[in-house]
Short mmCIF file of C-alpha atoms and ligand atoms in Angstrom, two decimals:
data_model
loop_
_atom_site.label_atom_id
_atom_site.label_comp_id
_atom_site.label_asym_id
_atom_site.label_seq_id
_atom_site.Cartn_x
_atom_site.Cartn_y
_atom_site.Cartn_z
CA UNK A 1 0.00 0.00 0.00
CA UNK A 2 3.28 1.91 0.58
CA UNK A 3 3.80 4.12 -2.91
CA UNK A 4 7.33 3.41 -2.84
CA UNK A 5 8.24 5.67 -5.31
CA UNK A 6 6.36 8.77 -4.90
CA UNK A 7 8.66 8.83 -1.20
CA UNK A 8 11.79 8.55 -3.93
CA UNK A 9 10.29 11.39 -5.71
CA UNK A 10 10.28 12.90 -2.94
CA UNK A 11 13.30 12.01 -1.00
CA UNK A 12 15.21 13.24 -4.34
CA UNK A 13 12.83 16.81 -4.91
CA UNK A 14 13.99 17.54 -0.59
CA UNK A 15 17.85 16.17 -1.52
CA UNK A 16 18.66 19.30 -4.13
CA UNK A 17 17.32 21.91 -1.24
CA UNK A 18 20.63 22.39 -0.07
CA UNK A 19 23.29 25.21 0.81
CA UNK A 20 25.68 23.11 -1.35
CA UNK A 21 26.02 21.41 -4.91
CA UNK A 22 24.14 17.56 -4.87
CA UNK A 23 24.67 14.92 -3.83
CA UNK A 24 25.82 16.43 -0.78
CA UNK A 25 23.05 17.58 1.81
CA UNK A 26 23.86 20.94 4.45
CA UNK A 27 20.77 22.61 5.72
CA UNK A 28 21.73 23.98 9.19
CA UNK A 29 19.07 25.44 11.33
CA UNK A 30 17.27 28.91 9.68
CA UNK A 31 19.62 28.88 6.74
CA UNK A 32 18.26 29.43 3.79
CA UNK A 33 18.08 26.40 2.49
CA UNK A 34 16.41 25.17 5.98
CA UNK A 35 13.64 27.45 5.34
CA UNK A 36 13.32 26.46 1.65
CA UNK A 37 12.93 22.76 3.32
CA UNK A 38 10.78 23.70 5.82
CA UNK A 39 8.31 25.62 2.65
CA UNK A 40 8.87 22.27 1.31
CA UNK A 41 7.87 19.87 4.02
CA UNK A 42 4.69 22.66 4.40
CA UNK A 43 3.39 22.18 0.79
CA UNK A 44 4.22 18.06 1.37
CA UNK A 45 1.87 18.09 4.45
CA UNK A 46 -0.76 19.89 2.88
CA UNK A 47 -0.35 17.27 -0.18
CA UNK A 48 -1.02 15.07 1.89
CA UNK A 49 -4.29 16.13 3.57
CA UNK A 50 -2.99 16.93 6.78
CA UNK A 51 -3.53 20.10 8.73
CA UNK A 52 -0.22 21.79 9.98
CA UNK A 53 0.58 23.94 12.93
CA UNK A 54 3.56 25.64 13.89
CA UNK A 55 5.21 26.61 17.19
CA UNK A 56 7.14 29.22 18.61
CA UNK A 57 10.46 27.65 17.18
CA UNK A 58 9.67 26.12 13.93
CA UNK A 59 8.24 22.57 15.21
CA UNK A 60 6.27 21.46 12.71
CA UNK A 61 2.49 19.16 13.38
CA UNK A 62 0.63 17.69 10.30
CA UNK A 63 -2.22 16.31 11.79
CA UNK A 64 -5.15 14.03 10.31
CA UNK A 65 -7.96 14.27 12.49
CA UNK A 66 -9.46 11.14 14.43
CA UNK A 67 -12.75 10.43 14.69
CA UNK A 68 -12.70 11.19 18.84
CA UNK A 69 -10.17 14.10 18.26
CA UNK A 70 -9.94 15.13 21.54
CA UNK A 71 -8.12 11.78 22.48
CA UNK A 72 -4.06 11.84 22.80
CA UNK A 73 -2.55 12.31 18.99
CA UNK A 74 -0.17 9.18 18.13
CA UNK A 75 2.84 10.74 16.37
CA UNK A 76 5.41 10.32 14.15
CA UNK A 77 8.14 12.27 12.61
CA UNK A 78 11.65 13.40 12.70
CA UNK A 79 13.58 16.35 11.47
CA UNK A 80 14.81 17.83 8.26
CA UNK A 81 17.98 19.69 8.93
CA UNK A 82 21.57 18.21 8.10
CA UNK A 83 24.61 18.98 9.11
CA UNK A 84 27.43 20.27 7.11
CA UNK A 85 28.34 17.87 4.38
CA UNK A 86 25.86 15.37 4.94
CA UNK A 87 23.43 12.63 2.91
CA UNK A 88 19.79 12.77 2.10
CA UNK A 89 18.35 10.35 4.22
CA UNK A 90 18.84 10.80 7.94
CA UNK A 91 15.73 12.58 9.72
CA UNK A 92 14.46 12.81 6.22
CA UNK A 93 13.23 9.68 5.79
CA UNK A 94 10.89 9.61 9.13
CA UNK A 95 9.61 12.96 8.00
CA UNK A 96 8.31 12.22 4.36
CA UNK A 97 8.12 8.79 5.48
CA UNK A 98 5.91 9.58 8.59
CA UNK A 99 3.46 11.51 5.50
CA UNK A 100 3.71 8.86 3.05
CA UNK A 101 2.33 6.52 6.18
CA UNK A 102 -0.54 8.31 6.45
CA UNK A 103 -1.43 8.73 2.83
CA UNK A 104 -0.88 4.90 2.60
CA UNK A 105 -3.38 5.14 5.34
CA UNK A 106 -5.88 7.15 3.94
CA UNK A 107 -6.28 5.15 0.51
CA UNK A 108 -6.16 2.02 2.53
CA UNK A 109 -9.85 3.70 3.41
CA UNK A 110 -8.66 3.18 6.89
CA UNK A 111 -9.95 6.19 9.37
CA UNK A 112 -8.13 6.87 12.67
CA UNK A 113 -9.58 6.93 16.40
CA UNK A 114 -6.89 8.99 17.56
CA UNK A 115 -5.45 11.77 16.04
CA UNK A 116 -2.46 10.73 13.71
CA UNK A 117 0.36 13.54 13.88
CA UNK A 118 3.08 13.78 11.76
CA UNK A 119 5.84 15.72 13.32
CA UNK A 120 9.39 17.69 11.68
CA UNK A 121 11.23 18.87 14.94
CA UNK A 122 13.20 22.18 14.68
CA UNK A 123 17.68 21.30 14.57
CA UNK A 124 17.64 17.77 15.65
CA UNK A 125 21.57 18.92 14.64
CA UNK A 126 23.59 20.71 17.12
CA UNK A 127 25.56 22.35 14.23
CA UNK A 128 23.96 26.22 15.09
CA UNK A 129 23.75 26.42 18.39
CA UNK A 130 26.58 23.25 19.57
CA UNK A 131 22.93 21.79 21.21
CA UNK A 132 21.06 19.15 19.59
CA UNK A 133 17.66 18.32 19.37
CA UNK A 134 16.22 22.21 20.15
CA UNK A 135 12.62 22.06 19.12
CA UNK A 136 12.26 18.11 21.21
CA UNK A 137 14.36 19.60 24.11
CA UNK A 138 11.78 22.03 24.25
CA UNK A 139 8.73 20.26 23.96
CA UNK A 140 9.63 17.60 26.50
CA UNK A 141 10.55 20.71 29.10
CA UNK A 142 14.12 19.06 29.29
CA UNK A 143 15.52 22.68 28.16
CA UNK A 144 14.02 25.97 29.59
CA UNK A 145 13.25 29.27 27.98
CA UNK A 146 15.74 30.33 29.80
CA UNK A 147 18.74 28.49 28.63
CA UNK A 148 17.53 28.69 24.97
CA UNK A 149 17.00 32.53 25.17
CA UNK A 150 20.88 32.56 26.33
CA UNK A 151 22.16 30.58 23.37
CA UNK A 152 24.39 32.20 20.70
CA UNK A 153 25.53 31.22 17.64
CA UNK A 154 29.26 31.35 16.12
CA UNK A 155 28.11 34.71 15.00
CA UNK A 156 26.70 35.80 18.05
CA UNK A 157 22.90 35.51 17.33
CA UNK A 158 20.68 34.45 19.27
CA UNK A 159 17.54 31.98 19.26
CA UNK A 160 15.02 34.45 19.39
CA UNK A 161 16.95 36.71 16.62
CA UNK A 162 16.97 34.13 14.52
CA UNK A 163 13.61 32.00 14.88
CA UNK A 164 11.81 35.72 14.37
CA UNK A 165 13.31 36.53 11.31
CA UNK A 166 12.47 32.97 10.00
CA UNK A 167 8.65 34.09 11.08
CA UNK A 168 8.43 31.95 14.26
CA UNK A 169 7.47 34.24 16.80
CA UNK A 170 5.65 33.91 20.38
CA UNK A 171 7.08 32.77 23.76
CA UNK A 172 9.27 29.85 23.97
CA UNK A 173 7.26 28.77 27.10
CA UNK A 174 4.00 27.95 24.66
CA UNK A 175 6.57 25.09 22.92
CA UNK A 176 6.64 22.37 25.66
CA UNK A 177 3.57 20.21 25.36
CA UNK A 178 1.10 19.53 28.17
CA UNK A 179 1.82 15.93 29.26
CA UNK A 180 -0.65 12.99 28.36
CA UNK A 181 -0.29 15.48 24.81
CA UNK A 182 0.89 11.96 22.86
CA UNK A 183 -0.56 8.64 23.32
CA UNK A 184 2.57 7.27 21.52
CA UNK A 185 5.53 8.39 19.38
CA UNK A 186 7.47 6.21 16.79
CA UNK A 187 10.09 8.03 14.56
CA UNK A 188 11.25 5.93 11.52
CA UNK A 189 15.21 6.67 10.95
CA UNK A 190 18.02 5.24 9.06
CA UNK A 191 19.99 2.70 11.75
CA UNK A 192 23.64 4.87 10.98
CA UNK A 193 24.83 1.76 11.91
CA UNK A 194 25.91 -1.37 10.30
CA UNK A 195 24.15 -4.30 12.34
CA UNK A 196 21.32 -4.39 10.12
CA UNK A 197 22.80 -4.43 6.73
CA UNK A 198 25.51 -7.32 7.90
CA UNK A 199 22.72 -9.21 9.31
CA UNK A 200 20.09 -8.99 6.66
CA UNK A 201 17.62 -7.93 8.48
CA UNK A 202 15.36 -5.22 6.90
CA UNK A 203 13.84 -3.72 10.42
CA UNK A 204 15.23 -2.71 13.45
CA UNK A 205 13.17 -1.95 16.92
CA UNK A 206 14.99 0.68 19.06
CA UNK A 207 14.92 -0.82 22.61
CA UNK A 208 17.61 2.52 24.33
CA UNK A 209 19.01 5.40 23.09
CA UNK A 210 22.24 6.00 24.44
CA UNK A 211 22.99 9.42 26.62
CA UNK A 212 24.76 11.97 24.72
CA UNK A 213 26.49 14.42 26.05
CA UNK A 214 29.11 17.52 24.61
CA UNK A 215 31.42 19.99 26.30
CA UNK A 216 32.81 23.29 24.85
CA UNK A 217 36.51 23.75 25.82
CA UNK A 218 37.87 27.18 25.38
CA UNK A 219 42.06 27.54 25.82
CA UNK A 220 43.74 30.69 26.07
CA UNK A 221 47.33 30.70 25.13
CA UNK A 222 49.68 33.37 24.42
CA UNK A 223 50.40 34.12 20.95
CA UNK A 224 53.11 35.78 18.78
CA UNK A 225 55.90 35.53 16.02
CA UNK A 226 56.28 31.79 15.06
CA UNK A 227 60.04 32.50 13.93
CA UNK A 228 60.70 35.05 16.73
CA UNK A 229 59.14 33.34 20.22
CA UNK A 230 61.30 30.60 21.02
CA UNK A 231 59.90 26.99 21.99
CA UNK A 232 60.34 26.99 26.07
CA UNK A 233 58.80 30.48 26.44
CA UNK A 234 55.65 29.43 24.30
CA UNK A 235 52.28 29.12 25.52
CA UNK A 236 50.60 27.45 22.57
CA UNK A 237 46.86 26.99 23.17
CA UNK A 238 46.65 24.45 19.60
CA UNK A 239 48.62 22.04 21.09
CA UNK A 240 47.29 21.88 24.83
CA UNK A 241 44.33 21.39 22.17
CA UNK A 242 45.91 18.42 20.51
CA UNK A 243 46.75 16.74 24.13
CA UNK A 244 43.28 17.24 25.25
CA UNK A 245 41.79 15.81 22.09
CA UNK A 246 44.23 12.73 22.69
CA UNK A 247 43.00 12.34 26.15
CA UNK A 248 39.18 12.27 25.01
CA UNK A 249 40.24 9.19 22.69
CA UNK A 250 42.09 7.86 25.63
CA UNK A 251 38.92 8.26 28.20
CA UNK A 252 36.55 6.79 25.70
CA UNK A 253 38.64 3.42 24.89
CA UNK A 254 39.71 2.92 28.60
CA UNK A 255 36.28 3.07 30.35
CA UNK A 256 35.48 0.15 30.49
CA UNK A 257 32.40 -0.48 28.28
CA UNK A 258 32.62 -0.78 24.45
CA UNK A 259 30.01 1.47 23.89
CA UNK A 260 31.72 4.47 25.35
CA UNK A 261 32.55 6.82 22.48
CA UNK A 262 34.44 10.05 22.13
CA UNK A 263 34.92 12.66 19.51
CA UNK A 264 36.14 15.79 19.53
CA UNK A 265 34.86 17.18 16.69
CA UNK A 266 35.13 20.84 16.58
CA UNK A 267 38.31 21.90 16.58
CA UNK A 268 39.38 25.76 15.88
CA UNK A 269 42.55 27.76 16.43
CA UNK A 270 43.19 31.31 16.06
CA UNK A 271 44.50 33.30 14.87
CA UNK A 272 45.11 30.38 12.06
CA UNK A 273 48.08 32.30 10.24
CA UNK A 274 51.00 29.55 9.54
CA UNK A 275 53.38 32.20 10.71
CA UNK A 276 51.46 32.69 13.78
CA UNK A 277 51.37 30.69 17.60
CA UNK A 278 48.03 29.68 18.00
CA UNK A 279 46.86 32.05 21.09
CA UNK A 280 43.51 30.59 21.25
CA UNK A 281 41.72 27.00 21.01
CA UNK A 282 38.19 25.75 20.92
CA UNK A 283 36.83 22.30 21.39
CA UNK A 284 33.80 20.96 20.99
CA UNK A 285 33.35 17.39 22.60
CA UNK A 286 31.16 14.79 21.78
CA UNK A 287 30.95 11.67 24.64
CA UNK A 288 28.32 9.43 24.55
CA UNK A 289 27.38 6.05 26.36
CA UNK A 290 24.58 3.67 27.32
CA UNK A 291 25.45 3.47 30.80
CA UNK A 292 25.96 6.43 32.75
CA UNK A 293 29.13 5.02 34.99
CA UNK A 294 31.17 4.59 31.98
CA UNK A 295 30.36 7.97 30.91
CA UNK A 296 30.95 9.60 34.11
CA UNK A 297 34.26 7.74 34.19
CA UNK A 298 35.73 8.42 31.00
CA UNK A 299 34.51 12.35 31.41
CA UNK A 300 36.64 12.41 34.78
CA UNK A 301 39.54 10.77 32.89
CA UNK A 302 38.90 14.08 30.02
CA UNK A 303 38.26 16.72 32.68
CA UNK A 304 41.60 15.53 34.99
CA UNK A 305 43.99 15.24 31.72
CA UNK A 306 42.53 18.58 30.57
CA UNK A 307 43.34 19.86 34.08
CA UNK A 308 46.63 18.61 34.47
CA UNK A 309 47.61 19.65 30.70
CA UNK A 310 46.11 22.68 30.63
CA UNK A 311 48.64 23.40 34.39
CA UNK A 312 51.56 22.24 32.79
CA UNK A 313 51.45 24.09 29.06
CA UNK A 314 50.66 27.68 31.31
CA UNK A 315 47.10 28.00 29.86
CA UNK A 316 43.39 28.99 31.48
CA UNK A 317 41.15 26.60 30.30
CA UNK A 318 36.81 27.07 30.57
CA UNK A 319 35.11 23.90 30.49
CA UNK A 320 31.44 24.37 29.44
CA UNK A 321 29.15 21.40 29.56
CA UNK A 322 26.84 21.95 27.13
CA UNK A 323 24.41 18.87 27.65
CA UNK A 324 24.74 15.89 29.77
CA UNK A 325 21.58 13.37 28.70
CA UNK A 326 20.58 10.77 30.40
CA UNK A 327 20.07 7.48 27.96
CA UNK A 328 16.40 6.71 27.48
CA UNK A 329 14.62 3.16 27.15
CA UNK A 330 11.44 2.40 24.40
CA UNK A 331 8.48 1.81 25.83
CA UNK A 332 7.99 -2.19 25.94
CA UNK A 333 4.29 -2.28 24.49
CA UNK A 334 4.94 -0.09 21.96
CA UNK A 335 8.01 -2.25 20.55
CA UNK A 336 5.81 -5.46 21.07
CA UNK A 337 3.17 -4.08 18.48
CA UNK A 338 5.87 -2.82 16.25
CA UNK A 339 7.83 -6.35 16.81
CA UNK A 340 3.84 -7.77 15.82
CA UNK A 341 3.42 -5.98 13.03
CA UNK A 342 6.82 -6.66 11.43
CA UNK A 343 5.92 -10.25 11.61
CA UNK A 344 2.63 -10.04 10.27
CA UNK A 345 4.26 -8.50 6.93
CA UNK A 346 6.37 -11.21 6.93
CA UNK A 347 9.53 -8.80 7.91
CA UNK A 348 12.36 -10.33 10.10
CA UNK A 349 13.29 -7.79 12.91
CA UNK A 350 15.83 -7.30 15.85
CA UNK A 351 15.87 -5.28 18.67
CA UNK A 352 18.72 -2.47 18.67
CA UNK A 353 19.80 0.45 20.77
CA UNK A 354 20.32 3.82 18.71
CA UNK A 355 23.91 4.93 19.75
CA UNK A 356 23.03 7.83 17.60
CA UNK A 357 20.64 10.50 19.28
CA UNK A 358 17.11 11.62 18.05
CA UNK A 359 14.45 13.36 18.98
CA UNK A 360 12.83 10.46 20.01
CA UNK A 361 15.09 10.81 23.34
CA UNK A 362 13.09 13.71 24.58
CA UNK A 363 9.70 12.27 23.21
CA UNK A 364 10.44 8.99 24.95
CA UNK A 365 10.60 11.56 28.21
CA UNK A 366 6.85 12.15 27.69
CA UNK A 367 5.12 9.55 25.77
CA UNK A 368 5.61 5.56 25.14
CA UNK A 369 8.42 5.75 22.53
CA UNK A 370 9.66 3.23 20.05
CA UNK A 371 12.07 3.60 16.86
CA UNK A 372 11.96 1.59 13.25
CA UNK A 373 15.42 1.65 11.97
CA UNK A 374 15.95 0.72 8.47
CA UNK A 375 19.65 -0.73 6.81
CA UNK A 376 22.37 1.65 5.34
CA UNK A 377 24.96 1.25 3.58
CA UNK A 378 28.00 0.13 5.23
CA UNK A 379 26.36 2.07 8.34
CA UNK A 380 27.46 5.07 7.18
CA UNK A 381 25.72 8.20 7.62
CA UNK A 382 26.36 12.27 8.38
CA UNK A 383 28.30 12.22 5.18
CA UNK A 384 27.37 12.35 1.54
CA UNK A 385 27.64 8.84 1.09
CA UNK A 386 24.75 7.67 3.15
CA UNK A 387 22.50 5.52 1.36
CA UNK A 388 19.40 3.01 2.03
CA UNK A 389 17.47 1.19 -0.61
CA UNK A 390 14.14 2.10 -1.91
CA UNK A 391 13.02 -1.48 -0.65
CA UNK A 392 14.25 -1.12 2.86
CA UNK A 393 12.29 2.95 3.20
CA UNK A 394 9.32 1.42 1.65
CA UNK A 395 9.33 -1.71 3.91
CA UNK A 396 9.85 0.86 7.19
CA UNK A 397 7.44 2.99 6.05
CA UNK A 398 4.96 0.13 5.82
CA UNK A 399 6.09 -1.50 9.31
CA UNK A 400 5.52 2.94 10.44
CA UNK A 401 1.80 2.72 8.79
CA UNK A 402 0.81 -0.27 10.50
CA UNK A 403 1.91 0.55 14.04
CA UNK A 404 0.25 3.53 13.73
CA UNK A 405 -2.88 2.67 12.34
CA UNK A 406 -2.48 0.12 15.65
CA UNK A 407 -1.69 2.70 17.84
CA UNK A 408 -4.31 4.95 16.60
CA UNK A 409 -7.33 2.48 16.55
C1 GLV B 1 22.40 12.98 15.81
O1 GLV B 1 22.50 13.37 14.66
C2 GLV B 1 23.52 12.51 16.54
O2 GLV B 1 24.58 13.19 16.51
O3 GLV B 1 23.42 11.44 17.14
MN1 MN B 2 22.09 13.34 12.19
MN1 MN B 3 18.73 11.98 12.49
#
């Protein structure tokens, strides 16, 4: 029932809004080409039948009406930004999935109880504002007004400079939803991961998301001549940088669990002039884990070498956490009908935890959450090469209809 190729259309007419040349995908939060998405994703939900709202920070609902519409909404969705340099499927695919679900749906002739809602959260990427997941954060009241109003870009703008100019105005306080708001959310993703592909399975069930968490690391140095300051006098912020960097690689292998991973992936010196010793460094750090002991013991390992490098090398460190999240689990009954109605399409399945974030961690915070996951190639994702076969989005996009046309009866 799935129109497998009207989502390719699709998939392909989203792919070429982008701030760079195709195939590659970089639509960062309120740039143009995130607004030219977001006009796209409007006009798709209207196609569609559905009825959209919009909140104070670009959240996006396309809703289809049940017939006792004043019963919790079961939703869907994901988000439509990409980071720098990235592929065409991640977040995509649960958005214009989630809306090819329902129009499955609709020409099935089946009609809904509940409310079904379709939903395209506002920078699941922390590439703006170095904080993922905004417009979920928000909604699930696990970031305040407060903390968002503070936020600045590289450029120095803020949240509310920004979202009003892109035409989202009102408080920030009206975006976190009342609770009992969702019945149920299930966000259909790529897996980003290779378990599914080696395997052969075409359908994975998200049982935890592992907690992410990211740190900012500013080092201030002392700069000057490259040919003129002499090595023992020099207070060279790039390479306490370096050390630092080293050290998160070293925390993340030597916790103790194998699913401990670090990455330190912003990484910026200044004044960046070959002739030049780097007076000033910034880190961003990227530490993630299912368990929360691990984590906590591989960031003591980062925050003591930082310490202790930062002491030795004559430079003042800050050390900004920027988000520590606690992992979050799927809701049992929700995976059981998923895990139900991939077997009743005749679809093998496994169980997987999402070492990736998504939205779906703040959802799962205030509604039974489950994932789909669909295969990619080589696991690959958040670069241009990411891929996933027609076959596997169509076959998660029918496992998405079905659970929520269960969900929603
Ligand atoms: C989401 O894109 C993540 O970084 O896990
Ligand atoms: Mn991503
Ligand atoms: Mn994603």
């Amino acid at each position: 029932m799935v129109d497998g190729a009207e989502l390719q259309r699709r998939l392909g007419q989203l792919a070429l809004i982008s701030e760079v040349p195709a195939p590659v995908v970089t639509r960062v939060l309120f740039s143009e080409a995130d607004l030219r998405g977001r006009a796209y994703v409007r006009r798709a939900a209207a196609d569609a039948g559905l009825t959209v709202r919009e909140d104070a920070v670009g959240n996006l609902f396309a809703r289809w009406e049940g017939a006792e519409p004043s019963l919790p909404a079961v939703g869907t969705g994901s988000h439509t930004d990409a980071i720098p340099n990235a592929g065409l499927y991640d977040g995509v695919v649960g958005v214009l999935g989630g809306f090819e679900a329902l129009a499955a749906l609709r020409r099935s002739g089946f009609r809904p109880r509940r409310s079904l809602e379709v939903v395209m959260f506002t920078a699941e990427e922390p590439t703006r504002f170095g904080l993922g997941c905004l417009g979920s954060r928000l909604m699930a009241g696990s970031l305040t007004p407060e903390k968002a109003r503070a936020m600045r870009d590289r450029e120095g703008r803020s949240l509310d400079e920004l979202r009003a100019a892109a035409g989202f105005r009102g408080a920030l306080e009206s975006v976190r939803l009342p609770s009992g708001c969702f019945h149920a959310f299930v966000e259909l993703h790529i897996e980003q991961g290779p378990i599914l592909e080696k395997e052969g399975i075409p359908i994975g069930i998200v049982e935890h998301i592992a907690g992410p968490s990211s740190y900012r690391v500013t080092l201030h140095g002392d700069g000057g001549h490259a040919g003129a300051v002499l090595m023992p006098v020099r207070h060279d912020a790039s390479l306490a940088a370096a050390e630092i960097a080293l050290a998160v690689e070293r925390a993340a292998t030597t916790s103790g669990s194998a699913d401990t991973v670090g990455t330190t992936g912003v990484f910026r010196i200044e004044p960046g002039a070959v002739n030049s010793v780097p007076y000033r460094a910034c880190l961003e750090i990227d530490l993630r884990d299912t368990r929360m002991d691990t984590r906590g013991k591989a960031y003591d390992g980062i925050r003591n070498a930082a310490d202790e490098i930062c002491a030795r090398r004559g430079i003042r460190m800050e050390f900004d956490e920027i988000n520590a999240d606690p992992p979050a689990s799927g809701d049992p009954g929700t995976i059981a009908i998923a895990e139900d109605v991939c077997a009743s399409l005749g679809l093998a399945s496994k169980r997987l935890v999402s070492r990736a974030y998504h939205d779906s961690l703040f959802m799962a915070r205030i509604c039974p959450t489950t994932m789909i996951f669909i295969p990619c190639r080589n696991g690959w994702s958040h670069r241009p090469e990411e891929y996933a076969t027609p076959a596997h989005i169509a076959a998660g996009t029918a496992v998405l209809a079905h659970t929520l046309a269960r969900l929603a009866s």
